[in-house]
Short mmCIF file of C-alpha atoms in Angstrom, two decimals:
data_model
loop_
_atom_site.label_atom_id
_atom_site.label_comp_id
_atom_site.label_asym_id
_atom_site.label_seq_id
_atom_site.Cartn_x
_atom_site.Cartn_y
_atom_site.Cartn_z
CA MET A 1 30.07 3.87 17.54
CA LYS A 2 26.74 4.47 19.25
CA ASN A 3 23.76 2.34 18.24
CA ILE A 4 21.53 4.85 16.44
CA ASN A 5 18.23 4.01 14.83
CA ARG A 6 16.73 5.79 11.82
CA ARG A 7 15.09 8.40 14.03
CA GLY A 8 18.50 9.43 15.34
CA PHE A 9 17.83 8.18 18.89
CA LEU A 10 19.91 5.77 20.87
CA LYS A 11 18.18 2.38 20.80
CA THR A 12 19.52 1.80 24.31
CA ALA A 13 17.40 4.73 25.52
CA ILE A 14 14.33 2.54 25.30
CA ALA A 15 16.11 -0.30 27.03
CA GLY A 16 17.34 1.99 29.77
CA GLY A 17 14.12 3.15 31.33
CA GLY A 18 11.13 2.74 29.07
CA SER A 19 10.14 6.40 29.42
CA LEU A 20 9.65 6.74 25.68
CA LEU A 21 7.40 3.68 25.64
CA ALA A 22 5.40 4.94 28.60
CA SER A 23 4.95 8.34 27.03
CA LYS A 24 3.59 6.65 23.90
CA GLY A 25 0.95 4.78 25.87
CA LEU A 26 2.92 1.53 26.24
CA GLN A 27 5.29 0.17 28.84
CA ALA A 28 8.63 -1.56 28.50
CA SER A 29 8.95 -5.03 30.02
CA PRO A 30 12.11 -6.01 31.93
CA ASN A 31 13.38 -7.58 28.70
CA GLU A 32 13.00 -4.17 26.94
CA LYS A 33 11.69 -3.58 23.46
CA GLU A 34 8.61 -5.63 24.35
CA PHE A 35 5.25 -3.91 24.32
CA ILE A 36 2.67 -4.22 27.09
CA VAL A 37 -0.84 -2.92 26.47
CA PRO A 38 -1.96 -1.18 29.68
CA ASP A 39 -5.46 -1.90 31.00
CA VAL A 40 -6.31 1.81 30.73
CA TYR A 41 -6.70 1.34 26.98
CA LEU A 42 -9.22 -1.51 27.35
CA THR A 43 -12.68 0.05 27.01
CA LYS A 44 -15.06 -2.80 26.21
CA LYS A 45 -14.28 -6.48 25.89
CA ARG A 46 -15.97 -8.56 23.24
CA SER A 47 -17.63 -11.75 24.42
CA ARG A 48 -15.10 -13.56 22.22
CA PRO A 49 -11.74 -12.22 20.97
CA LEU A 50 -11.72 -10.64 17.53
CA ASN A 51 -9.67 -12.41 14.87
CA VAL A 52 -8.15 -10.35 12.05
CA VAL A 53 -7.42 -11.45 8.49
CA TRP A 54 -5.78 -8.54 6.68
CA ILE A 55 -5.16 -9.15 2.97
CA THR A 56 -3.17 -6.61 0.97
CA CYS A 57 -2.81 -6.99 -2.79
CA ASP A 58 0.30 -5.38 -4.21
CA GLU A 59 -0.44 -2.62 -6.73
CA MET A 60 -4.18 -3.17 -7.29
CA ASN A 61 -5.88 -0.21 -8.94
CA SER A 62 -9.46 0.31 -7.73
CA ARG A 63 -10.46 1.33 -11.28
CA ALA A 64 -9.66 -2.21 -12.40
CA MET A 65 -12.25 -3.72 -10.06
CA SER A 66 -15.86 -4.57 -10.80
CA ILE A 67 -17.05 -3.20 -7.43
CA TYR A 68 -15.71 0.23 -8.41
CA GLY A 69 -17.43 0.18 -11.79
CA ASN A 70 -15.11 -1.70 -14.15
CA PRO A 71 -17.30 -3.59 -16.65
CA HIS A 72 -14.56 -5.99 -17.77
CA THR A 73 -13.40 -7.73 -14.60
CA HIS A 74 -15.07 -10.43 -12.54
CA MET A 75 -13.72 -10.51 -8.97
CA PRO A 76 -15.84 -12.78 -6.74
CA ALA A 77 -13.95 -12.11 -3.49
CA ALA A 78 -14.27 -8.34 -3.75
CA GLU A 79 -17.88 -8.66 -4.85
CA GLN A 80 -18.68 -10.86 -1.85
CA MET A 81 -16.88 -8.51 0.54
CA SER A 82 -18.83 -5.58 -0.89
CA ARG A 83 -22.17 -7.40 -0.48
CA GLU A 84 -21.43 -8.60 3.04
CA GLY A 85 -19.41 -5.69 4.39
CA ILE A 86 -18.34 -2.11 3.78
CA THR A 87 -16.86 -0.64 0.61
CA PHE A 88 -14.84 2.54 1.05
CA GLU A 89 -15.07 4.44 -2.22
CA ALA A 90 -12.34 7.03 -1.61
CA ALA A 91 -9.49 5.38 0.31
CA TYR A 92 -6.06 6.95 -0.22
CA VAL A 93 -2.55 5.63 0.35
CA GLN A 94 -0.03 7.64 2.35
CA MET A 95 2.76 6.91 -0.13
CA PRO A 96 2.55 5.26 -3.57
CA LYS A 97 5.32 2.77 -2.77
CA SER A 98 5.11 -0.62 -1.08
CA VAL A 99 7.23 -0.41 2.06
CA PRO A 100 6.27 3.10 3.22
CA SER A 101 2.60 2.41 2.51
CA ARG A 102 2.54 -0.91 4.37
CA VAL A 103 4.48 0.52 7.29
CA SER A 104 2.00 3.40 7.61
CA MET A 105 -0.87 0.91 7.66
CA ILE A 106 0.53 -1.22 10.48
CA THR A 107 1.81 1.71 12.56
CA GLY A 108 -1.13 4.05 12.02
CA ARG A 109 1.48 6.78 11.44
CA TYR A 110 2.42 8.88 8.41
CA PRO A 111 5.55 7.58 6.63
CA HIS A 112 7.71 10.69 7.07
CA CYS A 113 7.51 10.49 10.86
CA GLU A 114 10.00 7.59 10.93
CA GLY A 115 11.64 8.35 7.58
CA HIS A 116 9.99 5.55 5.59
CA ARG A 117 10.42 7.04 2.13
CA THR A 118 11.63 4.24 -0.12
CA LEU A 119 12.48 0.54 -0.44
CA ALA A 120 16.24 0.24 -0.51
CA GLY A 121 18.33 1.18 2.50
CA LYS A 122 20.93 -0.32 4.75
CA LEU A 123 21.24 -4.06 5.31
CA TYR A 124 19.79 -4.49 8.78
CA SER A 125 20.69 -8.10 9.43
CA THR A 126 22.16 -11.29 8.09
CA PRO A 127 20.00 -12.56 5.23
CA PHE A 128 17.21 -14.71 6.59
CA ASP A 129 16.66 -18.14 4.99
CA GLY A 130 18.79 -17.04 2.08
CA VAL A 131 16.68 -13.95 1.44
CA LYS A 132 18.55 -10.67 1.22
CA ASN A 133 16.96 -7.79 3.09
CA ASP A 134 17.72 -4.24 2.04
CA LEU A 135 14.22 -2.92 2.60
CA PHE A 136 13.65 0.14 4.74
CA THR A 137 11.15 -1.70 6.88
CA ILE A 138 9.96 -1.51 10.51
CA GLU A 139 12.66 -1.78 13.13
CA GLU A 140 12.19 -3.46 16.48
CA ASP A 141 11.78 -0.28 18.53
CA GLU A 142 9.08 1.25 16.31
CA PHE A 143 5.55 1.40 17.64
CA ASN A 144 3.14 -0.70 15.62
CA LEU A 145 0.20 -3.06 15.85
CA ILE A 146 2.02 -6.40 15.70
CA PRO A 147 3.70 -6.43 19.16
CA ILE A 148 0.44 -5.14 20.66
CA VAL A 149 -1.63 -8.08 19.41
CA ARG A 150 1.10 -10.52 20.39
CA LYS A 151 0.93 -9.16 23.93
CA MET A 152 -2.83 -9.71 23.79
CA GLY A 153 -2.12 -13.40 23.22
CA TYR A 154 -2.78 -13.53 19.47
CA LYS A 155 -1.16 -16.03 17.15
CA THR A 156 0.35 -14.10 14.24
CA CYS A 157 1.45 -14.79 10.68
CA LEU A 158 3.00 -12.82 7.83
CA LEU A 159 2.57 -14.64 4.54
CA GLY A 160 3.46 -13.69 0.99
CA LYS A 161 5.53 -10.64 0.24
CA ASN A 162 7.37 -9.15 3.21
CA HIS A 163 7.55 -5.44 2.55
CA LEU A 164 6.84 -4.69 6.19
CA VAL A 165 9.28 -5.79 8.89
CA ASP A 166 13.03 -6.18 9.25
CA TRP A 167 13.97 -9.79 8.48
CA SER A 168 15.49 -10.13 11.96
CA LEU A 169 11.93 -9.78 13.30
CA HIS A 170 10.32 -12.10 10.79
CA LYS A 171 10.25 -15.13 13.06
CA LYS A 172 10.39 -13.19 16.32
CA TRP A 173 7.10 -11.43 15.68
CA PHE A 174 5.27 -14.11 13.68
CA ASP A 175 4.35 -17.70 14.51
CA LEU A 176 4.17 -18.54 10.81
CA THR A 177 6.06 -16.98 7.91
CA GLN A 178 6.28 -17.55 4.17
CA ASP A 179 7.13 -20.93 2.70
CA TRP A 180 10.01 -20.24 0.31
CA SER A 181 9.47 -23.33 -1.88
CA TYR A 182 7.18 -21.60 -4.39
CA GLU A 183 7.87 -21.37 -8.12
CA LYS A 184 10.37 -18.56 -8.71
CA ASN A 185 10.66 -18.55 -12.50
CA TYR A 186 7.90 -17.34 -14.77
CA ILE A 187 8.12 -18.91 -18.19
CA PRO A 188 6.39 -16.75 -20.81
CA ALA A 189 4.75 -18.52 -23.71
CA GLU A 190 6.18 -16.03 -26.17
CA PRO A 191 9.29 -13.83 -26.29
CA VAL A 192 8.86 -10.09 -25.99
CA GLY A 193 11.15 -7.35 -27.22
CA ASP A 194 12.91 -4.52 -25.42
CA ASP A 195 9.99 -2.13 -25.86
CA TRP A 196 7.60 -4.46 -24.07
CA GLU A 197 10.12 -5.13 -21.32
CA ARG A 198 10.39 -1.39 -20.70
CA ALA A 199 6.60 -1.43 -20.33
CA HIS A 200 7.05 -4.18 -17.69
CA PHE A 201 5.17 -6.58 -19.98
CA THR A 202 6.06 -10.29 -20.13
CA GLY A 203 3.33 -11.81 -22.29
CA LYS A 204 1.27 -14.96 -21.85
CA LEU A 205 2.00 -17.27 -18.95
CA ALA A 206 3.17 -20.63 -20.25
CA SER A 207 0.61 -23.42 -19.91
CA SER A 208 3.32 -25.53 -18.26
CA TYR A 209 3.53 -23.15 -15.30
CA ASN A 210 2.38 -24.80 -12.06
CA MET A 211 -0.22 -22.35 -10.76
CA GLU A 212 -0.63 -24.21 -7.47
CA ASN A 213 3.05 -23.64 -6.75
CA ASP A 214 2.75 -19.94 -7.52
CA LYS A 215 3.80 -17.65 -4.66
CA ASP A 216 0.28 -16.32 -4.15
CA ALA A 217 -1.26 -19.80 -4.20
CA VAL A 218 1.27 -20.94 -1.60
CA ALA A 219 0.49 -17.91 0.58
CA ALA A 220 -3.27 -18.50 0.30
CA ARG A 221 -2.85 -22.18 1.15
CA GLN A 222 -0.67 -21.37 4.16
CA ALA A 223 -3.17 -18.76 5.31
CA CYS A 224 -6.03 -21.26 5.22
CA GLY A 225 -3.92 -23.72 7.22
CA PHE A 226 -3.03 -21.06 9.78
CA ILE A 227 -6.70 -20.15 10.23
CA ARG A 228 -7.69 -23.81 10.66
CA GLU A 229 -4.95 -24.47 13.20
CA ASN A 230 -5.90 -21.44 15.30
CA LYS A 231 -9.69 -21.51 15.01
CA GLU A 232 -10.04 -22.02 18.78
CA ARG A 233 -7.77 -19.08 19.75
CA PRO A 234 -7.37 -15.49 18.58
CA PHE A 235 -5.26 -14.95 15.48
CA PHE A 236 -3.92 -11.99 13.51
CA ALA A 237 -3.07 -12.90 9.93
CA LEU A 238 -1.27 -10.59 7.51
CA ILE A 239 -1.41 -11.96 3.96
CA ASP A 240 0.34 -10.04 1.21
CA ILE A 241 -0.74 -11.17 -2.27
CA GLU A 242 1.94 -10.16 -4.78
CA ARG A 243 -0.37 -9.81 -7.79
CA PRO A 244 -1.17 -7.69 -9.69
CA HIS A 245 2.31 -6.20 -9.28
CA PRO A 246 4.06 -6.18 -12.68
CA LYS A 247 5.65 -7.56 -14.67
CA TYR A 248 2.34 -7.66 -16.53
CA ILE A 249 1.49 -11.28 -17.32
CA GLU A 250 -1.45 -12.53 -19.35
CA PHE A 251 -3.26 -15.08 -17.18
CA THR A 252 -5.10 -16.85 -19.96
CA ASP A 253 -7.41 -18.78 -17.60
CA MET A 254 -8.91 -15.62 -16.11
CA PRO A 255 -12.26 -14.29 -17.46
CA SER A 256 -11.02 -10.90 -18.67
CA TYR A 257 -8.41 -12.47 -20.96
CA SER A 258 -11.20 -13.63 -23.30
CA ILE A 259 -12.33 -10.03 -23.92
CA PRO A 260 -11.38 -8.86 -27.43
CA LEU A 261 -8.85 -6.03 -27.34
CA LYS A 262 -11.22 -3.80 -29.28
CA ASP A 263 -13.65 -3.94 -26.33
CA ILE A 264 -11.07 -2.98 -23.67
CA ASP A 265 -11.39 0.66 -22.62
CA ASN A 266 -8.87 3.08 -24.07
CA PRO A 267 -6.30 4.45 -21.60
CA THR A 268 -6.26 8.23 -21.23
CA VAL A 269 -3.19 9.69 -22.92
CA ILE A 270 -2.49 13.40 -23.24
CA ALA A 271 0.11 14.91 -25.56
CA LEU A 272 3.60 14.53 -24.16
CA ASP A 273 4.43 18.25 -24.36
CA LYS A 274 1.20 19.05 -22.46
CA ALA A 275 1.94 16.70 -19.57
CA PRO A 276 3.33 17.83 -16.17
CA SER A 277 7.11 17.65 -15.85
CA VAL A 278 7.28 14.45 -13.74
CA GLU A 279 5.01 12.62 -16.16
CA GLN A 280 7.06 13.88 -19.10
CA ALA A 281 10.25 12.63 -17.45
CA LYS A 282 8.93 9.12 -16.98
CA ARG A 283 7.45 8.91 -20.47
CA ARG A 284 10.58 10.28 -22.18
CA SER A 285 12.85 7.92 -20.27
CA PHE A 286 10.71 4.84 -21.05
CA ASP A 287 10.61 5.89 -24.74
CA LEU A 288 7.26 4.25 -25.49
CA GLU A 289 5.46 7.09 -27.21
CA HIS A 290 5.20 4.94 -30.32
CA PHE A 291 2.95 2.47 -28.47
CA THR A 292 -0.47 2.25 -30.06
CA ASP A 293 -3.85 2.11 -28.34
CA GLU A 294 -3.87 -1.62 -29.04
CA ASP A 295 -0.48 -2.01 -27.33
CA ARG A 296 -1.74 -0.20 -24.26
CA LYS A 297 -4.95 -2.22 -24.29
CA ARG A 298 -2.94 -5.44 -24.25
CA VAL A 299 -1.10 -4.27 -21.14
CA ARG A 300 -4.41 -3.25 -19.61
CA ARG A 301 -6.07 -6.58 -20.30
CA ALA A 302 -3.10 -8.46 -18.86
CA TYR A 303 -3.33 -6.34 -15.73
CA TYR A 304 -7.06 -7.09 -15.42
CA SER A 305 -6.30 -10.81 -15.62
CA MET A 306 -3.71 -10.45 -12.85
CA CYS A 307 -6.23 -8.62 -10.66
CA GLU A 308 -8.70 -11.46 -11.17
CA TYR A 309 -6.06 -14.03 -10.27
CA ALA A 310 -5.17 -12.15 -7.09
CA ASP A 311 -8.87 -11.95 -6.20
CA SER A 312 -9.24 -15.70 -6.67
CA MET A 313 -6.57 -16.22 -4.01
CA VAL A 314 -8.38 -13.85 -1.66
CA LYS A 315 -11.59 -15.84 -2.26
CA ARG A 316 -9.91 -19.02 -1.00
CA ILE A 317 -9.11 -17.33 2.29
CA ILE A 318 -12.58 -15.83 2.76
CA ASP A 319 -14.17 -19.21 1.99
CA GLU A 320 -12.02 -20.89 4.66
CA VAL A 321 -13.08 -18.35 7.30
CA ASP A 322 -16.73 -18.96 6.40
CA ARG A 323 -16.38 -22.75 6.20
CA LEU A 324 -15.06 -22.76 9.77
CA GLY A 325 -17.98 -20.61 10.97
CA LEU A 326 -15.68 -17.75 12.02
CA GLY A 327 -17.40 -14.95 10.10
CA GLU A 328 -18.86 -13.22 13.18
CA ASP A 329 -15.55 -13.32 15.04
CA THR A 330 -13.18 -12.44 12.20
CA LEU A 331 -12.60 -9.00 10.74
CA ILE A 332 -11.53 -9.39 7.11
CA ILE A 333 -9.79 -6.45 5.45
CA TYR A 334 -9.13 -6.42 1.71
CA ASN A 335 -7.07 -3.55 0.32
CA ALA A 336 -4.03 -2.60 -1.76
CA ASP A 337 -0.82 -0.80 -0.83
CA HIS A 338 -1.03 1.45 -3.94
CA GLY A 339 -2.30 1.33 -7.49
CA ASP A 340 -0.84 0.94 -10.97
CA PHE A 341 -0.89 2.96 -14.21
CA ASN A 342 -1.60 -0.13 -16.39
CA GLY A 343 -1.13 1.97 -19.54
CA GLU A 344 -2.99 5.06 -18.37
CA ARG A 345 -1.17 8.23 -19.53
CA ASN A 346 1.07 5.84 -21.50
CA MET A 347 2.76 4.97 -18.21
CA TYR A 348 3.34 1.62 -16.58
CA GLU A 349 3.80 0.30 -13.06
CA LYS A 350 3.88 3.26 -10.60
CA TRP A 351 6.07 6.22 -9.70
CA ASP A 352 7.01 7.59 -6.28
CA THR A 353 6.01 11.18 -7.01
CA SER A 354 2.93 10.53 -9.16
CA PHE A 355 -0.36 10.97 -7.33
CA TYR A 356 -2.96 10.30 -10.00
CA GLU A 357 -6.13 8.51 -8.94
CA GLU A 358 -5.09 5.17 -10.43
CA ILE A 359 -2.03 5.22 -8.13
CA VAL A 360 -3.23 6.69 -4.81
CA ARG A 361 -6.93 5.75 -4.60
CA VAL A 362 -7.13 2.06 -3.76
CA PRO A 363 -9.68 -0.58 -2.80
CA LEU A 364 -10.57 -0.86 0.87
CA LEU A 365 -13.20 -3.34 2.05
CA MET A 366 -14.01 -4.54 5.56
CA ARG A 367 -16.30 -7.34 6.69
CA LEU A 368 -17.29 -8.41 10.21
CA LYS A 369 -20.60 -10.23 10.13
CA GLY A 370 -23.11 -9.04 12.70
CA THR A 371 -21.00 -6.03 13.67
CA LEU A 372 -20.35 -4.02 10.51
CA PRO A 373 -23.29 -3.31 8.19
CA ALA A 374 -23.61 -5.36 5.02
CA GLY A 375 -23.63 -3.75 1.59
CA LYS A 376 -22.75 -0.27 2.81
CA ARG A 377 -20.74 2.06 0.56
CA ILE A 378 -18.94 5.01 2.13
CA PRO A 379 -18.01 7.95 -0.13
CA ASN A 380 -16.01 9.87 2.51
CA LEU A 381 -12.31 10.56 2.08
CA VAL A 382 -10.37 8.07 4.23
CA GLU A 383 -6.73 7.04 4.55
CA LEU A 384 -5.04 3.66 4.96
CA VAL A 385 -3.41 5.05 8.09
CA ASP A 386 -6.93 4.81 9.60
CA ILE A 387 -7.03 1.00 9.48
CA ALA A 388 -4.90 0.23 12.57
CA PRO A 389 -6.95 2.37 15.00
CA THR A 390 -10.12 0.83 13.53
CA ILE A 391 -8.85 -2.66 14.35
CA LEU A 392 -8.02 -1.67 17.92
CA GLU A 393 -11.42 -0.08 18.47
CA LEU A 394 -13.18 -3.20 17.19
CA MET A 395 -11.06 -5.21 19.62
CA GLY A 396 -12.27 -2.95 22.44
CA TYR A 397 -9.19 -0.79 22.88
CA GLU A 398 -8.70 2.94 22.65
CA LYS A 399 -6.25 4.31 20.15
CA PRO A 400 -2.75 4.75 21.66
CA ILE A 401 -1.63 8.37 21.55
CA TRP A 402 1.15 7.60 19.07
CA MET A 403 -1.26 6.48 16.38
CA GLN A 404 -2.05 9.32 13.98
CA GLY A 405 -4.85 7.65 12.02
CA LYS A 406 -8.52 8.00 12.93
CA SER A 407 -10.80 5.02 13.47
CA LEU A 408 -13.35 4.38 10.74
CA LEU A 409 -15.82 2.67 13.07
CA ASN A 410 -18.18 5.60 13.73
CA LEU A 411 -18.33 6.26 10.02
CA ALA A 412 -18.96 2.59 9.28
CA ARG A 413 -21.75 2.31 11.83
CA GLY A 414 -23.45 5.48 10.66
CA ASN A 415 -22.84 7.35 13.92
CA THR A 416 -21.38 10.22 11.90
CA THR A 417 -21.34 11.41 8.30
CA GLU A 418 -18.01 13.19 8.74
CA HIS A 419 -14.50 11.80 8.95
CA LYS A 420 -11.68 13.97 7.55
CA ASP A 421 -11.77 17.20 5.59
CA ALA A 422 -8.69 16.17 3.59
CA VAL A 423 -6.40 13.23 2.83
CA PHE A 424 -2.67 13.28 2.14
CA SER A 425 -0.01 11.35 0.29
CA GLN A 426 3.71 11.92 -0.12
CA GLY A 427 6.66 10.60 -2.09
CA GLY A 428 10.20 11.19 -3.23
CA VAL A 429 13.51 11.69 -1.49
CA GLU A 430 15.95 14.48 -0.71
CA ARG A 431 18.46 15.46 -3.40
CA GLU A 432 21.37 13.94 -1.51
CA ALA A 433 19.78 10.48 -1.74
CA LEU A 434 20.16 10.60 -5.53
CA ASN A 435 23.93 11.14 -5.45
CA ARG A 436 24.77 7.49 -6.07
CA PRO A 437 28.36 6.57 -6.91
CA GLU A 438 27.20 3.91 -9.36
CA PRO A 439 23.92 2.79 -10.94
CA TYR A 440 21.65 0.48 -8.96
CA MET A 441 21.62 -2.61 -11.15
CA ILE A 442 19.10 -5.46 -11.10
CA ASN A 443 20.46 -8.76 -12.44
CA GLY A 444 23.29 -6.82 -14.02
CA LYS A 445 20.92 -4.51 -15.86
CA LEU A 446 19.65 -0.99 -15.32
CA SER A 447 15.88 -1.35 -15.11
CA ALA A 448 13.48 1.03 -16.81
CA LYS A 449 12.43 2.42 -13.43
CA GLN A 450 16.00 3.04 -12.35
CA ARG A 451 16.83 4.64 -15.68
CA VAL A 452 14.29 7.41 -14.99
CA VAL A 453 16.21 8.30 -11.84
CA TYR A 454 19.42 8.75 -13.84
CA ASP A 455 17.82 10.40 -16.85
CA PHE A 456 15.63 12.76 -14.82
CA PRO A 457 16.68 12.79 -11.12
CA GLU A 458 14.43 15.79 -10.39
CA SER A 459 11.42 13.53 -10.93
CA MET A 460 12.27 11.78 -7.64
CA ILE A 461 12.53 14.90 -5.44
CA LYS A 462 10.14 15.14 -2.49
CA SER A 463 6.51 15.92 -3.28
CA ARG A 464 3.25 16.13 -1.31
CA MET A 465 -0.38 15.62 -2.29
CA ILE A 466 -3.59 16.83 -0.69
CA ARG A 467 -7.12 16.00 -1.75
CA MET A 468 -9.76 18.24 -0.21
CA GLY A 469 -13.31 18.01 -1.51
CA ASN A 470 -13.16 17.63 -5.28
CA PHE A 471 -9.75 19.28 -5.62
CA LYS A 472 -6.38 17.57 -5.64
CA TYR A 473 -3.19 19.61 -5.31
CA ILE A 474 0.41 18.41 -5.61
CA TYR A 475 3.30 20.50 -4.34
CA ARG A 476 6.82 19.65 -5.48
CA LEU A 477 10.28 20.79 -4.44
CA ALA A 478 11.24 20.29 -8.09
CA GLY A 479 9.02 20.24 -11.16
CA ASP A 480 5.49 21.36 -11.90
CA ASN A 481 2.91 21.73 -9.18
CA GLU A 482 -0.47 20.28 -10.14
CA LEU A 483 -4.13 21.04 -9.42
CA TYR A 484 -7.12 19.04 -10.65
CA ASP A 485 -10.86 19.42 -10.22
CA LEU A 486 -11.90 15.77 -10.01
CA SER A 487 -15.60 16.58 -10.32
CA LYS A 488 -15.04 17.94 -13.84
CA ASP A 489 -11.84 16.14 -14.78
CA PRO A 490 -11.78 12.64 -13.20
CA HIS A 491 -8.86 11.52 -15.38
CA GLU A 492 -6.74 14.53 -14.37
CA THR A 493 -5.91 15.81 -17.85
CA GLU A 494 -6.12 19.57 -17.21
CA ASN A 495 -3.58 20.98 -14.76
CA LEU A 496 -5.12 24.12 -13.22
CA ALA A 497 -2.22 25.04 -10.92
CA ALA A 498 -1.16 28.05 -13.02
CA ASN A 499 -4.69 29.10 -13.91
CA PRO A 500 -5.34 32.52 -12.30
CA ASN A 501 -9.01 31.63 -11.82
CA TYR A 502 -7.95 28.97 -9.30
CA ARG A 503 -5.47 31.06 -7.30
CA ASP A 504 -7.70 31.07 -4.21
CA VAL A 505 -8.12 27.29 -4.42
CA VAL A 506 -4.34 26.81 -4.61
CA THR A 507 -3.80 29.10 -1.61
CA ARG A 508 -6.42 27.26 0.44
CA LEU A 509 -4.94 23.85 -0.32
CA GLN A 510 -1.39 25.03 0.30
CA GLU A 511 -2.39 26.37 3.72
CA ARG A 512 -4.13 23.09 4.61
CA LEU A 513 -1.11 21.09 3.44
CA LEU A 514 1.19 23.28 5.53
CA ARG A 515 -1.02 22.79 8.59
CA PHE A 516 -0.94 19.01 8.04
CA MET A 517 2.86 18.99 7.85
CA MET A 518 3.12 21.03 11.05
CA GLU A 519 0.57 18.91 12.90
CA TYR A 520 2.22 15.66 11.86
CA GLU A 521 5.88 16.48 12.08
CA THR A 522 7.90 13.69 13.59
CA ASP A 523 7.11 13.68 17.32
CA TYR A 524 10.41 12.44 18.72
CA PRO A 525 11.40 13.18 21.39
CA VAL A 526 7.92 13.35 22.85
CA ILE A 527 7.09 16.54 24.66
CA ASN A 528 6.64 15.12 28.16
CA GLN A 529 10.28 14.07 28.14
CA LEU A 530 11.44 17.66 27.79
CA GLN A 531 11.84 20.54 30.20
CA CYS A 532 10.17 23.57 28.62
#
C-alpha cells in the first residue's frame, strides 16, 4: 500500500525531489523532510536573535478576563502584558476546537487546507512514553513554524498539553518536552451528582491536592528552567497551560472564589424553543434546563477561579523572562485556543459548530519591550492564523508563500489602521464521519459531549462563520443559519437570518464567505508543479 498522508499525496514525493518544498518557499535537505530557510526570505537581521515565549491557555474566554472588562477576576499576568504590550480586542479563532486551532496558529494556515477538523483520528505512531496519541495533529511533512526556527538554530520546547504535533515528532522537533510526573488525579472536596457531571462541574478542589505538582505548575516550572538554561542563545518556547479547560473546578485559593454568588453576573439564557437548532440540540441532550441562575453562577465562578489560576502560572513565566533581563529580546505571546460557554446560554464547555463570542473571540496579547508599543489596544478584527507571520517578521524574515495569515506588525506599530475586512471560523465534519459502528466511550462511559453527537448528529455537520464589521453570519450544511448584529445585540440573542429586513446583509456576507472559501481552498498540488 502506498504511503499516503492526509492530503492524499505520496509522502515519498517530498523525499524524491523537494519540488513541493521549493515551491512553498523552502528547500529539502539531502535527508528530506527537513526545512531550510533560504536567504531570500531574510530581510533585516536584529542585532540579537529574537526569543519567543508563546503561552496558550486552553479554553480561556476573553469575557472572563479583567483586561476585557470583567469586574470579578484579578489576572496579574494579563494585566501586566496589557500595560507593557499590545492587547488585541477582537482576535478570532479559526476553529473552536483545540487541535485544529493550535495547528492553524503554528502553520499560519486555515484548518481545512490540511483537513484538521477534529481531535480523534488514526493512531500515527507507537504511544510515546506511555501516552496514547490519536490526535489529528501536524504530520512531519506539513509546513509550519517549528522546523523553520530549528533550522535558524533555535532551542525549542513544547510543554504542557500537546494538542499540536504527532507524538513521533515530540522529541524530534523539541529539545525539551513535558515532564509526565505531574499529579493526574483531581480529588474533589465534595461529591457531585449526575447533573453536575453533565455540566462538566467537579466541585471544590480538595485542600490535600498538591498544587505544585499540578500539570500547569510543572509546565510553568519547566518553562522557567528552559529559559534560564538557554538565556545565552535563541529559544522558541511553546507552553500550553491546560486551565481553564473543564472539568470546572473551584480553586478556593483564587480571588474570585470569595465573591458571593449573588454578585456573580447572570449568564444570558434564552428560551429553549427560541434558540437556534444547534444550541437546542446541545441543551436538550445535556438535559440541564432545570438548572437555576445560582447553579449557573456557581459554574461561572469556578471557571473564573480556573482562569485566575492559569494566569498565575503565566505570571511565573513572565517574571522569569524579566528577572533574567530578556524582556527586550523576547517576544511573549499570551492567548487561548478557543473560549468556553461557562454557563452562558445554559451551555457548558464548547461545541465544534457554535460560534458565539464567548467561544470564538479570545484573548491575544503580545509584548516585546522597546519594539512593540506599551499599553496599546487594537480594536481591529484579527485572526490567530496571523500570529506565525508576525513572529517571522519580527525575526526579520518575510512570510513564506504558504502562510495564509497576515502579519500584525504594521497594525501594532501604527503604520496602518486597516488589517482585514472580515475574519472566519469553521467547524464540524462531513456526514460520513458520524457513521460510527459503536459509541466513542471515555473510561467506559459515554460522555455528555459524545452523547450530543448520537442524540443530534446534525449538530456536528460542517459550518462556517464570518464576522464582517458588526455583523456575524453562520452558514450551516444542516440546521439553522444565524445572523447577529453585535453592535445592538452583543450577547447574540436575536437571530436575524430569516428577517427580510436583513436580506441584503445576508447576501453580502454569503458572497464574502464564498470568496474566502475559493481564495483559501487547499492549495495542493501547487500551481507551478502543473502544466496548464
